[in-house]
XYZ file of C-alpha atoms in Angstrom:
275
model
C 0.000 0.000 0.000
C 1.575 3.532 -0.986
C 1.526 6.806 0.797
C -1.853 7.739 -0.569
C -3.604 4.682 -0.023
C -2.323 4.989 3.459
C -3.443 8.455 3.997
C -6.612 7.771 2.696
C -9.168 6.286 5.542
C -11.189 3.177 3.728
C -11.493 1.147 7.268
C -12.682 4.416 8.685
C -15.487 4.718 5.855
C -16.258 1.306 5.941
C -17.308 1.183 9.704
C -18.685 4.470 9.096
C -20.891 2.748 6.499
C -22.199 -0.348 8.930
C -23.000 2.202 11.788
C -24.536 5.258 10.285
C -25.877 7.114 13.619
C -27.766 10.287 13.592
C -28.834 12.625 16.190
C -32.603 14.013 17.480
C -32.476 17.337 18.466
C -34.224 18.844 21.455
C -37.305 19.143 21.074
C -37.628 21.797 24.238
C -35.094 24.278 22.790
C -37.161 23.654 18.983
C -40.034 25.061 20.812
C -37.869 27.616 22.522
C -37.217 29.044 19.005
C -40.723 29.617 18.327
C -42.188 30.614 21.538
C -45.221 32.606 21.979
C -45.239 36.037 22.465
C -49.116 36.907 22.974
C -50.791 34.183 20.670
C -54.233 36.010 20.571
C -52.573 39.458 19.615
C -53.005 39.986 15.787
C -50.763 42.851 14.990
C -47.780 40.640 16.325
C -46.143 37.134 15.324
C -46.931 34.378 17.393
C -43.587 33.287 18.061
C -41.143 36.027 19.439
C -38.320 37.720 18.415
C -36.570 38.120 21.422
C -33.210 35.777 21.120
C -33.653 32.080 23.030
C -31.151 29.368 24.302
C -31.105 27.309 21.018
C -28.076 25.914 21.266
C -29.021 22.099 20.057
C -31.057 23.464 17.495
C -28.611 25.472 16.165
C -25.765 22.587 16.565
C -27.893 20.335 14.501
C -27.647 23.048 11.499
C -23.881 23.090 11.576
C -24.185 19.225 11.676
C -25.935 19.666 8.537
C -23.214 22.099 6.791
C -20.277 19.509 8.762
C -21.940 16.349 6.759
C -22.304 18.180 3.490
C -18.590 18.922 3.550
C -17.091 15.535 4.697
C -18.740 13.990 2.025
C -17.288 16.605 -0.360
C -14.074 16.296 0.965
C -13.792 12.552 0.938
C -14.493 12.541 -2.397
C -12.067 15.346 -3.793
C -9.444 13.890 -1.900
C -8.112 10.880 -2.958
C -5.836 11.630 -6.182
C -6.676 8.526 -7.974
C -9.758 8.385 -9.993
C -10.848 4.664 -9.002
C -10.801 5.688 -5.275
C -12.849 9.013 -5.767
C -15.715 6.814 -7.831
C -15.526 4.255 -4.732
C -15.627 7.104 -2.067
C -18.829 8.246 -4.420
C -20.304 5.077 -4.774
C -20.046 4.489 -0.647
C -21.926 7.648 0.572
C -24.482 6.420 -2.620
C -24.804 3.101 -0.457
C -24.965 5.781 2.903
C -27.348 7.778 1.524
C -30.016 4.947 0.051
C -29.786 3.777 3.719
C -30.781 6.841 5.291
C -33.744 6.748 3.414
C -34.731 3.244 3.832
C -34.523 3.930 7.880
C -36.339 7.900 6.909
C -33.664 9.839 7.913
C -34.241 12.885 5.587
C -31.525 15.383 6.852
C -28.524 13.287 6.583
C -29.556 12.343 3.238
C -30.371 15.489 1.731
C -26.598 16.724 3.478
C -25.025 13.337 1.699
C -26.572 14.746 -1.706
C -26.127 18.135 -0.864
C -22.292 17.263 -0.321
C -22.082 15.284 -3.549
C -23.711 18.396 -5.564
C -21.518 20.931 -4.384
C -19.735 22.253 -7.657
C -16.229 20.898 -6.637
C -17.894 17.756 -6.842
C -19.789 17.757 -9.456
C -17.280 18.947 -11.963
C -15.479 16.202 -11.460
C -16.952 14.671 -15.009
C -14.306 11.375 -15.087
C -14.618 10.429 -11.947
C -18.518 10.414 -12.059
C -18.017 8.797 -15.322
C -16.594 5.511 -14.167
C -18.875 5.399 -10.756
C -22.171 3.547 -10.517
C -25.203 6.401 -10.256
C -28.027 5.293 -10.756
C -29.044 4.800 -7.325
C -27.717 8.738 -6.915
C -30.177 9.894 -9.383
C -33.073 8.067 -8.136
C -32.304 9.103 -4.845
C -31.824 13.165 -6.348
C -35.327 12.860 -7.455
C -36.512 12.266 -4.020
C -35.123 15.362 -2.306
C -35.748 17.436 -5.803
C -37.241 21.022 -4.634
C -39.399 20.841 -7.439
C -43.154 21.525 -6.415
C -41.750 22.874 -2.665
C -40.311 19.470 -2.276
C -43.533 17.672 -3.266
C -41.402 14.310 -3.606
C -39.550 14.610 -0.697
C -43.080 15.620 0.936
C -44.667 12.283 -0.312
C -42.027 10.234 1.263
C -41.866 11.621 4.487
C -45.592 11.226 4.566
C -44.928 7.415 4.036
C -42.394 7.172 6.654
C -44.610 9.045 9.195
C -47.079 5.939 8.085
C -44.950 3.751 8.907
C -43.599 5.328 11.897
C -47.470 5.389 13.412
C -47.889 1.756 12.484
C -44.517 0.450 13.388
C -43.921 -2.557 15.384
C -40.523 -1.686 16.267
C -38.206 1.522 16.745
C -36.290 0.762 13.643
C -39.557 1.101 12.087
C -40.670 4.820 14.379
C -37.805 6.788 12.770
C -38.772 9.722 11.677
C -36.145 12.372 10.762
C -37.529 15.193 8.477
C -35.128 17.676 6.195
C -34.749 19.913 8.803
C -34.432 23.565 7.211
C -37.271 22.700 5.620
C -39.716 21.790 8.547
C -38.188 25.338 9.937
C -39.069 26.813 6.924
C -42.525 25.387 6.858
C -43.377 26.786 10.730
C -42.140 30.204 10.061
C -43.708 30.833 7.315
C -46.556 29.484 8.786
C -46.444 31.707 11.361
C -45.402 34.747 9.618
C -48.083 34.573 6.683
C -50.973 33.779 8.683
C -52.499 36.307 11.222
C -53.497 35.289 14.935
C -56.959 36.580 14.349
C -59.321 36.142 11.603
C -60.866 40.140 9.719
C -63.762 38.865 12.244
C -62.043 38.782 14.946
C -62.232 35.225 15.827
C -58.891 33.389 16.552
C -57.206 31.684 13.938
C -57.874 28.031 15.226
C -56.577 26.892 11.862
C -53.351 28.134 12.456
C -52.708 27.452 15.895
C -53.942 23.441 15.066
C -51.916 23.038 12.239
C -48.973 25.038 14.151
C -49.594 22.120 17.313
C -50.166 18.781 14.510
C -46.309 20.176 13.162
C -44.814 20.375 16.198
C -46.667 17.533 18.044
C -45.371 15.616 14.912
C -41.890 16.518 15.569
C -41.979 15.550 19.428
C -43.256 12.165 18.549
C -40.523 11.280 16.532
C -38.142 12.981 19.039
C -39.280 10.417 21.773
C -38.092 7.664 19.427
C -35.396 5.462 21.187
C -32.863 4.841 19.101
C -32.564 1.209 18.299
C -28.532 1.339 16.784
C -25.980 0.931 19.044
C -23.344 3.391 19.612
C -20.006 3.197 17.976
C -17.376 5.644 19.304
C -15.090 5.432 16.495
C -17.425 6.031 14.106
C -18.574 8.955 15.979
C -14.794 10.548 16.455
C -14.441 9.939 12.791
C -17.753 11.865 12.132
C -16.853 14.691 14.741
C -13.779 14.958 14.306
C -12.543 14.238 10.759
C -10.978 17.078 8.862
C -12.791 18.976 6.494
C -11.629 20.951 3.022
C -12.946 24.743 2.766
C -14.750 25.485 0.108
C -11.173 26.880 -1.403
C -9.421 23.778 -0.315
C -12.469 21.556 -1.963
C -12.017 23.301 -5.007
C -8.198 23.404 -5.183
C -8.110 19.317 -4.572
C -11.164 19.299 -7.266
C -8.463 21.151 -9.917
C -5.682 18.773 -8.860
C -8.059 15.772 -9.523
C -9.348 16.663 -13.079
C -7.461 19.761 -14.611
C -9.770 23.059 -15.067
C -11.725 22.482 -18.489
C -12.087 27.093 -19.496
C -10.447 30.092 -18.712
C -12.139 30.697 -15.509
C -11.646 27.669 -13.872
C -7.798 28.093 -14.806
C -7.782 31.369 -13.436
C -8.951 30.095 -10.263
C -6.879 27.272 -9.974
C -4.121 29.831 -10.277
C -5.081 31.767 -8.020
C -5.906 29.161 -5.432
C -2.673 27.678 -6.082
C -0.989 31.261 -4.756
C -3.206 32.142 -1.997
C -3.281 28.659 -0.658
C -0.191 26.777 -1.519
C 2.111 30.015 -2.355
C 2.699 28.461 -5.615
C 2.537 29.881 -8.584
């Protein structure tokens, strides 16, 4: 094994690939986030704007951005073009698996990761990797419609979750900036009080069958056991920058126009001092 194949982390991916864990956030700092400021008073939003302890909520959104890079990283940086198809074809496998168990938010960071344009450029190495999986999997968390696909699934998993006969079954985890989305928006577009004056019950129920959802999957115990080393790796693997991503991109599969030459150039300077 040479220097490369050394430095690169298979055994690492591989247990990373048998143990895929995720992580529930709190549901009491999620409703901290959107907590009621007078939910009868229809000049103001229900959910107030003074700043709250969300410090789990707002950990699980750089989780999001720290899963969407590894996967870019681990991809851009072997230097061999077999290894960077395998490294895509893995976090394929990953991803297909967080949907089969219906955790959205890892899956949508997997393919966000793999869409990032460092990755995605990289025409060769996609070339010789197996995709079709990808693309079916793509089409799932496709924004098309406001997510109608994605919305169809996780209607199917919340199914199955309700009807389950074991916790392996109850998992539930939705695309997360997107159920965020939904409740603010919620919130912000619909008034408190009706132009009769009669409160909104609409609003408030559909405000309480979202977040009642939500807590209901929280209180799902999690049925895989723990593995510490695939949760260092996870933590504490090192990530690319979005310069670095694209630098190990150019080194992979030379710049194809002008631009992308230019950057590389410039990239090479500012990060390596090379010129």
């Amino acid at each position: 094994m040479d220097e490369e194949e050394r430095m690169f982390d298979w055994e690492g991916l591989r247990r990373v690939k048998h143990g895929w864990r995720f992580s529930l956030w709190q549901g009491q700092e999620f409703v901290q986030a959107f907590v009621q400021k007078d939910p009868l008073d229809g000049t103001q939003p229900c959910f107030s704007d003074q700043k709250k302890k969300t410090t789990n909520l707002e950990a699980y959104v750089r989780w999001f951005n720290r899963l969407c890079y590894l996967v870019a990283t681990e991809i851009c940086m072997p230097a061999k073009k077999k290894q960077r198809a395998q490294v895509i074809e893995f976090f394929i496998d990953v991803a297909r698996e967080c949907f089969n168990i219906g955790n959205f938010n890892s899956l949508m960071a997997i393919i966000s990761g793999m869409n990032m344009s460092p990755v995605s450029r990289l025409k060769k190495t996609w070339g010789k990797a197996k995709t079709a999986k990808f693309f079916i999997l793509e089409h799932q968390m496709d924004p098309t419609g406001n997510f109608y696909n994605y919305r169809t699934a996780l209607r199917g998993a919340a199914h199955r979750s309700r009807t389950a006969n074991s916790n392996r079954e109850r998992i539930v985890i939705p695309f997360f900036s997107l159920l965020i989305k939904d409740i603010y928006f919620l919130n912000e577009g619909c008034a408190n009080r009706l132009p009769n004056g009669h409160v909104n019950f609409e609003k408030f129920v559909e405000l309480a069958r979202q977040v009642g959802e939500f807590m209901t999957w929280k209180q799902v115990e999690c049925p895989f056991e723990e593995d510490r080393a695939i949760l260092h790796y996870l933590h504490t693997a090192p990530i690319f920058s979005e310069d670095g991503l694209y630098l190990a991109s150019y080194e992979s599969e030379s710049p194809e126009n002008q631009v992308e030459k230019d950057r590389w150039k410039a990239l090479r300077s500012n990060v390596l001092g090379k010129t």
